[in-house]
Coordinates of C-alpha atoms in Angstrom, one line a residue:
Chain A
M1 CA 156.1 -27.0 -170.8
P2 CA 157.6 -25.7 -167.5
K3 CA 156.0 -22.5 -167.2
Q4 CA 152.4 -23.9 -167.1
V5 CA 153.2 -26.8 -164.6
D6 CA 154.5 -23.3 -162.7
H7 CA 152.3 -20.8 -163.0
Q8 CA 149.3 -24.6 -161.2
E9 CA 151.8 -24.9 -158.4
R10 CA 152.0 -21.6 -157.6
R11 CA 148.7 -21.6 -157.4
E12 CA 147.6 -24.1 -155.7
A13 CA 149.8 -23.3 -153.5
I14 CA 148.3 -20.2 -152.5
A15 CA 144.9 -22.0 -152.8
H16 CA 146.9 -23.9 -149.5
A17 CA 147.0 -20.7 -148.5
L18 CA 143.6 -19.4 -148.6
W19 CA 142.4 -23.1 -147.2
R20 CA 144.3 -22.7 -144.5
V21 CA 144.1 -18.5 -143.4
V22 CA 140.0 -19.8 -143.7
D23 CA 140.5 -22.7 -141.9
Q24 CA 142.1 -21.1 -139.3
H25 CA 141.3 -18.0 -138.6
G26 CA 137.9 -18.1 -140.7
W27 CA 136.0 -16.5 -143.7
T28 CA 136.1 -13.0 -143.1
R29 CA 140.1 -12.5 -142.7
A30 CA 141.1 -14.3 -146.6
T31 CA 141.3 -11.0 -147.8
L32 CA 144.0 -11.1 -151.1
R33 CA 146.2 -9.5 -148.2
E34 CA 145.7 -12.3 -146.3
V35 CA 146.4 -14.8 -147.4
A36 CA 149.6 -13.7 -149.4
R37 CA 151.2 -12.7 -146.8
E38 CA 150.2 -16.6 -145.4
A39 CA 151.1 -17.6 -148.9
G40 CA 154.8 -15.8 -148.4
V41 CA 154.5 -14.2 -151.7
S42 CA 153.6 -10.3 -152.2
L43 CA 150.1 -8.4 -152.8
G44 CA 151.8 -7.8 -156.4
Q45 CA 152.3 -11.6 -157.5
L46 CA 149.7 -12.8 -155.8
Q47 CA 147.2 -10.3 -157.6
H48 CA 149.3 -12.2 -161.3
Y49 CA 147.0 -15.6 -160.2
F50 CA 144.4 -14.6 -159.2
A51 CA 142.7 -11.0 -160.3
S52 CA 140.7 -10.5 -157.8
R53 CA 139.0 -12.3 -154.3
S54 CA 136.3 -13.9 -156.5
A55 CA 138.3 -15.7 -159.1
M56 CA 140.5 -17.1 -155.9
L57 CA 137.8 -18.2 -153.8
T58 CA 136.5 -20.5 -157.1
F59 CA 140.1 -21.5 -158.1
A60 CA 140.0 -22.5 -154.2
M61 CA 136.4 -24.1 -154.7
E62 CA 138.0 -26.4 -157.3
F63 CA 141.2 -27.5 -155.6
V64 CA 138.5 -28.6 -152.4
A65 CA 136.4 -30.0 -154.8
D66 CA 139.3 -32.3 -156.6
R67 CA 140.4 -33.2 -153.5
T68 CA 137.5 -34.4 -151.2
A69 CA 137.5 -36.3 -154.9
D70 CA 139.9 -38.1 -154.0
R71 CA 139.8 -39.2 -150.4
V72 CA 136.2 -40.4 -152.0
T73 CA 137.5 -42.3 -155.0
R74 CA 140.2 -43.4 -152.3
G75 CA 137.6 -44.6 -149.8
L76 CA 136.2 -46.1 -152.7
A77 CA 139.7 -48.4 -153.2
T78 CA 139.3 -50.1 -150.1
L79 CA 136.2 -51.9 -150.3
D80 CA 134.7 -55.1 -151.6
Q81 CA 135.0 -54.7 -155.5
P82 CA 132.9 -54.0 -157.5
P83 CA 131.1 -52.0 -154.2
H84 CA 127.6 -51.6 -152.9
P85 CA 126.0 -48.9 -153.0
K86 CA 125.3 -48.3 -149.7
D87 CA 128.7 -48.0 -149.0
V88 CA 129.8 -46.2 -151.8
L89 CA 126.6 -43.7 -150.2
R90 CA 129.1 -44.1 -147.1
V91 CA 132.4 -43.8 -148.4
V92 CA 130.8 -40.1 -150.3
L93 CA 128.6 -38.9 -147.2
A94 CA 131.4 -39.1 -144.6
E95 CA 133.6 -37.1 -146.8
M96 CA 131.4 -34.2 -147.0
L97 CA 130.7 -34.4 -143.6
P98 CA 134.0 -32.2 -140.8
L99 CA 134.6 -35.7 -139.0
H100 CA 139.1 -35.7 -139.9
P101 CA 141.3 -32.8 -140.3
D102 CA 141.6 -32.1 -144.5
A103 CA 137.4 -33.2 -144.6
R104 CA 136.8 -30.3 -142.0
A105 CA 139.2 -27.4 -144.2
S106 CA 137.3 -28.6 -147.4
S107 CA 133.7 -28.5 -145.5
R108 CA 134.3 -25.2 -144.0
M109 CA 135.8 -23.5 -147.7
S110 CA 132.8 -25.3 -148.9
A111 CA 130.0 -23.7 -146.6
A112 CA 132.4 -19.9 -146.8
Y113 CA 131.5 -20.2 -150.4
V114 CA 128.3 -21.1 -150.5
L115 CA 127.6 -17.8 -147.9
E116 CA 129.8 -15.2 -150.3
A117 CA 128.3 -16.2 -153.9
L118 CA 125.2 -15.4 -152.4
H119 CA 126.0 -11.8 -153.1
D120 CA 128.4 -12.6 -155.6
P121 CA 126.7 -14.3 -159.4
A122 CA 129.9 -15.9 -161.1
L123 CA 130.3 -17.8 -158.0
R124 CA 126.2 -18.4 -157.4
R125 CA 127.0 -19.9 -160.8
Q126 CA 129.9 -22.2 -160.2
A127 CA 128.3 -23.3 -156.7
G128 CA 125.4 -23.4 -158.2
L129 CA 127.1 -25.7 -160.8
G130 CA 128.8 -27.7 -159.2
L131 CA 126.2 -28.6 -156.4
H132 CA 123.9 -29.5 -159.7
E133 CA 127.3 -32.2 -160.9
G134 CA 126.9 -33.8 -157.1
R135 CA 123.4 -34.1 -157.0
A136 CA 123.4 -35.9 -160.2
T137 CA 125.7 -38.3 -159.7
V138 CA 124.2 -40.1 -155.9
E139 CA 121.1 -39.2 -158.0
R140 CA 122.5 -41.8 -160.3
L141 CA 123.7 -43.9 -157.8
V142 CA 120.1 -44.0 -156.0
R143 CA 118.3 -45.0 -159.4
E144 CA 120.8 -48.2 -160.0
A145 CA 119.7 -49.4 -156.5
I146 CA 116.2 -48.9 -156.9
A147 CA 116.6 -50.3 -160.6
N148 CA 118.6 -53.0 -159.4
G149 CA 116.3 -53.3 -155.8
Q150 CA 118.6 -52.8 -153.1
I151 CA 116.8 -49.3 -152.8
A152 CA 112.7 -50.8 -152.5
P153 CA 110.6 -49.7 -156.4
D154 CA 108.1 -47.3 -154.0
R155 CA 111.0 -45.0 -153.0
D156 CA 110.9 -41.8 -155.1
P157 CA 115.1 -41.3 -156.5
E158 CA 114.5 -37.6 -156.4
I159 CA 113.2 -37.9 -152.5
E160 CA 115.9 -39.9 -152.0
T161 CA 118.5 -37.9 -153.3
D162 CA 117.5 -34.7 -152.1
L163 CA 117.2 -36.6 -149.2
L164 CA 120.8 -38.0 -148.7
L165 CA 122.3 -34.6 -149.6
A166 CA 121.1 -33.1 -147.3
L167 CA 121.8 -35.1 -144.8
T168 CA 125.0 -32.7 -144.2
G169 CA 123.2 -30.8 -142.4
F170 CA 125.2 -32.6 -139.9
T171 CA 128.0 -30.1 -140.6
P172 CA 127.1 -27.1 -138.2
L173 CA 126.2 -29.5 -135.5
L174 CA 128.9 -31.7 -135.5
E175 CA 131.7 -28.4 -135.6
L176 CA 130.0 -26.6 -132.3
G177 CA 130.0 -30.3 -131.1
V178 CA 126.4 -30.4 -130.5
V179 CA 126.4 -33.8 -132.3
E180 CA 129.6 -36.3 -132.3
P181 CA 131.0 -37.8 -135.0
R182 CA 130.7 -41.3 -133.7
A183 CA 126.6 -40.4 -133.7
A184 CA 127.1 -38.7 -136.8
L185 CA 128.0 -41.5 -138.6
A186 CA 126.4 -44.0 -136.8
A187 CA 122.4 -41.9 -137.2
V188 CA 124.3 -42.0 -141.3
D189 CA 124.7 -45.4 -140.7
Q190 CA 120.6 -46.4 -139.3
Y191 CA 119.6 -43.8 -142.7
L192 CA 121.4 -45.7 -145.3
D193 CA 119.9 -49.6 -143.7
R194 CA 116.7 -47.3 -143.5
L195 CA 117.0 -46.6 -147.3
F196 CA 118.2 -50.0 -148.3
A197 CA 115.6 -52.0 -146.4
A198 CA 114.6 -55.1 -147.9
S199 CA 111.8 -54.5 -150.5
P200 CA 107.9 -54.5 -149.2
Chain B
M1 CA 111.6 2.2 -117.3
P2 CA 111.9 4.3 -120.6
K3 CA 115.8 4.8 -120.3
Q4 CA 116.3 0.8 -121.0
V5 CA 113.4 0.6 -123.6
D6 CA 115.3 2.8 -125.2
H7 CA 118.3 1.8 -125.3
Q8 CA 116.9 -2.5 -125.8
E9 CA 114.7 -0.5 -129.0
R10 CA 118.3 1.0 -130.5
R11 CA 120.2 -2.0 -130.4
E12 CA 117.5 -4.5 -132.1
A13 CA 117.6 -1.3 -134.7
I14 CA 121.3 -2.1 -135.2
A15 CA 120.2 -5.8 -135.2
H16 CA 117.9 -4.7 -138.0
A17 CA 120.6 -3.1 -139.7
L18 CA 122.9 -6.0 -139.1
W19 CA 120.9 -8.6 -140.8
R20 CA 119.3 -6.3 -143.7
V21 CA 124.0 -6.0 -144.3
V22 CA 123.9 -9.2 -144.2
D23 CA 121.4 -10.7 -146.0
Q24 CA 121.6 -7.7 -149.3
H25 CA 126.2 -7.9 -149.4
G26 CA 127.1 -10.8 -147.2
W27 CA 128.8 -11.9 -144.2
T28 CA 132.4 -9.9 -145.3
R29 CA 130.4 -6.7 -145.2
A30 CA 129.3 -7.1 -141.9
T31 CA 131.9 -4.7 -140.4
L32 CA 130.5 -2.0 -137.5
R33 CA 130.9 0.6 -139.6
E34 CA 128.9 -0.7 -142.0
V35 CA 126.2 -1.9 -139.6
A36 CA 126.0 1.7 -138.5
R37 CA 126.1 3.3 -142.1
E38 CA 122.5 0.6 -142.6
A39 CA 121.7 1.7 -139.2
G40 CA 121.9 5.9 -139.7
V41 CA 124.1 6.1 -136.4
S42 CA 127.9 7.0 -136.0
L43 CA 130.1 4.6 -135.9
G44 CA 130.7 6.1 -131.7
Q45 CA 126.3 6.1 -131.4
L46 CA 127.0 2.0 -132.5
Q47 CA 130.1 0.8 -130.0
H48 CA 127.6 2.7 -127.3
Y49 CA 125.7 0.4 -128.1
F50 CA 127.9 -3.2 -128.6
A51 CA 132.0 -3.1 -127.7
S52 CA 133.0 -4.9 -130.7
R53 CA 131.2 -7.1 -133.1
S54 CA 131.2 -10.2 -131.5
A55 CA 129.3 -8.3 -128.7
M56 CA 126.7 -7.8 -131.6
L57 CA 127.0 -10.7 -132.9
T58 CA 125.9 -12.5 -130.1
F59 CA 122.9 -10.3 -130.2
A60 CA 121.9 -10.2 -133.1
M61 CA 121.8 -14.1 -133.0
E62 CA 119.3 -14.0 -130.0
F63 CA 117.5 -11.3 -131.6
V64 CA 116.6 -14.3 -134.9
A65 CA 116.3 -16.8 -132.6
D66 CA 113.2 -15.0 -130.9
R67 CA 112.2 -14.4 -134.5
T68 CA 112.2 -17.7 -135.5
A69 CA 111.0 -18.8 -132.1
D70 CA 107.8 -16.4 -132.6
R71 CA 107.5 -17.6 -136.7
V72 CA 106.6 -20.9 -135.4
T73 CA 105.4 -19.7 -132.4
R74 CA 102.2 -18.5 -134.9
G75 CA 102.6 -21.7 -137.4
L76 CA 101.8 -23.8 -134.5
A77 CA 98.7 -22.0 -133.3
T78 CA 97.2 -22.8 -137.2
L79 CA 97.3 -26.4 -136.2
D80 CA 94.1 -28.1 -134.5
Q81 CA 94.6 -28.2 -130.8
P82 CA 96.3 -30.6 -129.6
P83 CA 98.7 -30.5 -132.3
H84 CA 99.8 -34.0 -133.8
P85 CA 103.8 -33.5 -132.8
K86 CA 104.5 -34.7 -136.9
D87 CA 102.4 -31.5 -137.6
V88 CA 104.8 -29.7 -134.8
L89 CA 108.0 -30.8 -136.0
R90 CA 107.2 -30.1 -139.6
V91 CA 106.6 -25.7 -138.7
V92 CA 109.9 -26.1 -137.0
L93 CA 111.6 -27.7 -139.8
A94 CA 110.3 -25.3 -142.1
E95 CA 111.2 -21.8 -140.3
M96 CA 114.8 -23.7 -140.1
L97 CA 114.6 -23.5 -143.7
P98 CA 115.4 -20.6 -146.1
L99 CA 112.0 -20.5 -147.9
H100 CA 110.8 -17.4 -147.0
P101 CA 112.1 -13.8 -147.5
D102 CA 111.9 -13.9 -142.6
A103 CA 113.0 -17.4 -142.4
R104 CA 116.1 -16.9 -145.2
A105 CA 117.9 -14.3 -143.8
S106 CA 117.6 -15.7 -140.3
S107 CA 119.0 -19.5 -141.9
R108 CA 122.0 -16.7 -143.8
M109 CA 123.0 -15.2 -139.9
S110 CA 122.7 -18.7 -138.5
A111 CA 125.6 -20.0 -141.1
A112 CA 127.7 -16.6 -140.5
Y113 CA 127.2 -17.3 -137.1
V114 CA 128.7 -20.4 -137.2
L115 CA 131.0 -19.4 -139.3
E116 CA 132.1 -16.6 -136.8
A117 CA 131.5 -19.3 -133.9
L118 CA 134.7 -21.8 -135.4
H119 CA 137.2 -18.9 -134.5
D120 CA 135.8 -17.1 -131.6
P121 CA 135.7 -19.2 -127.7
A122 CA 132.6 -16.7 -126.8
L123 CA 130.8 -17.0 -130.1
R124 CA 131.1 -20.3 -130.4
R125 CA 129.9 -21.4 -126.4
Q126 CA 126.4 -19.2 -127.7
A127 CA 126.2 -20.4 -130.9
G128 CA 126.4 -25.1 -128.9
L129 CA 123.9 -23.7 -126.6
G130 CA 121.2 -22.6 -128.5
L131 CA 121.8 -25.5 -130.8
H132 CA 121.5 -27.9 -127.4
E133 CA 118.3 -26.4 -126.9
G134 CA 117.0 -26.8 -130.2
R135 CA 118.0 -30.6 -129.7
A136 CA 116.9 -30.6 -126.7
T137 CA 112.9 -29.5 -128.0
V138 CA 113.5 -32.1 -130.8
E139 CA 114.6 -35.2 -129.1
R140 CA 111.8 -34.3 -126.1
L141 CA 109.2 -34.4 -129.1
V142 CA 110.8 -37.4 -130.6
R143 CA 110.3 -39.0 -126.7
E144 CA 106.6 -38.1 -126.8
A145 CA 105.7 -39.1 -129.7
I146 CA 108.0 -43.0 -128.8
A147 CA 105.9 -43.1 -125.8
N148 CA 102.7 -42.4 -127.4
G149 CA 103.1 -44.7 -130.2
Q150 CA 103.1 -42.5 -133.3
I151 CA 106.9 -43.2 -133.5
A152 CA 107.5 -46.7 -133.8
P153 CA 109.5 -47.9 -130.3
D154 CA 112.4 -49.6 -131.6
R155 CA 113.7 -46.1 -133.4
D156 CA 116.2 -44.3 -131.9
P157 CA 115.0 -41.1 -129.7
E158 CA 118.9 -39.9 -130.1
I159 CA 119.8 -41.1 -133.7
E160 CA 116.1 -39.4 -134.5
T161 CA 116.4 -36.0 -132.8
D162 CA 120.3 -36.2 -135.2
L163 CA 118.6 -37.2 -138.3
L164 CA 115.5 -34.8 -137.5
L165 CA 118.1 -30.9 -137.6
A166 CA 120.4 -32.5 -140.1
L167 CA 117.5 -32.3 -142.7
T168 CA 118.8 -28.3 -142.0
G169 CA 121.0 -29.6 -144.7
F170 CA 118.5 -28.0 -147.7
T171 CA 120.3 -24.5 -146.6
P172 CA 122.8 -24.5 -149.1
L173 CA 121.0 -27.0 -151.2
L174 CA 117.6 -24.1 -151.4
E175 CA 120.3 -21.2 -151.5
L176 CA 122.0 -22.3 -154.7
G177 CA 118.4 -23.3 -156.4
V178 CA 119.8 -26.8 -156.5
V179 CA 116.0 -27.6 -155.2
E180 CA 113.1 -26.0 -155.7
P181 CA 111.0 -25.4 -152.2
R182 CA 108.8 -27.3 -153.1
A183 CA 110.7 -30.8 -153.7
A184 CA 112.3 -29.4 -150.2
L185 CA 109.2 -29.5 -149.0
A186 CA 107.8 -32.8 -149.9
A187 CA 111.1 -34.2 -148.8
V188 CA 110.8 -32.8 -144.9
D189 CA 106.7 -34.5 -145.3
Q190 CA 107.6 -38.1 -147.0
Y191 CA 110.7 -38.1 -144.1
L192 CA 107.9 -37.6 -141.5
D193 CA 105.2 -39.5 -143.2
R194 CA 108.6 -42.3 -142.6
L195 CA 108.7 -41.7 -138.6
F196 CA 105.8 -41.1 -138.3
A197 CA 104.6 -44.8 -139.9
A198 CA 102.5 -47.8 -138.0
S199 CA 104.4 -49.4 -135.6
P200 CA 106.4 -52.7 -136.7

């Protein structure tokens, strides 16, 4: 089905262009017109692939989520098999923070997407679904680690999951240079070491 | 100096208008034109008070910071005096999260401001200064609590400060309904209880 592949490739090229615009110039510049210019297509061509800014953003966020998942998968492949859940969480958290260029671009897209979603019910639904899914994955890891005695049994799996996800709060601190990447990673490690400390 | 007071009042009224535009319609709608419309002034009048979008945002963020500080001060006044540092941190963290309409508006302004600051060196400097100041306040509280034996002496004050600030990562989870306000507060309490647990 060469036509469909072509269509998908073109959409990905446009998502890449949107990504570059957001990363380099910021969210407010990410209009259909500006993205068309960056992608080297006409506004009409862009609109053939994405009927609205919202449709373009939704596709771009799926694309960002896929790329983040790929980075996590590659990170997990470097661990001893089967990996320790602490190391899995470390890889997941590290890829969610803007610690290197690719993760930084993803992180900026996500932050902009969340802000836009607050005022767009369709984006909001999609963003909520994505986050719920991510949360469920982390909660599964936490529950398994509790069941296996790697996290103390008196820890509440839901609260621990929420606190782990809240560590993405390092994002603005890293972006504005208030916390250095090394310090953020040290804090995440310290946090995970305490979570996985021997049970009482 | 009635003229200066007037000037300041008009600037605050405009900051309020910006705040409403961001809260209700999102950041991409917060142009000088749209804010002038919301504030009921002409674009020319608005430009008399703020020469650029960036100048308007900088003022609006100072205004947001002042309002957040006021809410924290009111929250601290309800505590037993002198307040326990754990309760102080709880008030500070609770006011930084979008748990009620005023804090939500502040939180949305800050998130939008961070994104804008990434591509605007002047805003970036100012945003960084504000965050550095906030970080210093929290670190002082942590160091005092360690000195007073309220936090175990083996805790690293810098890492603990960074982890406390990272708890603002609940913001997108709250905004998108992935975590309920009650659950976020329970997690913050759990976190603070462990931080202030008896030393080993």
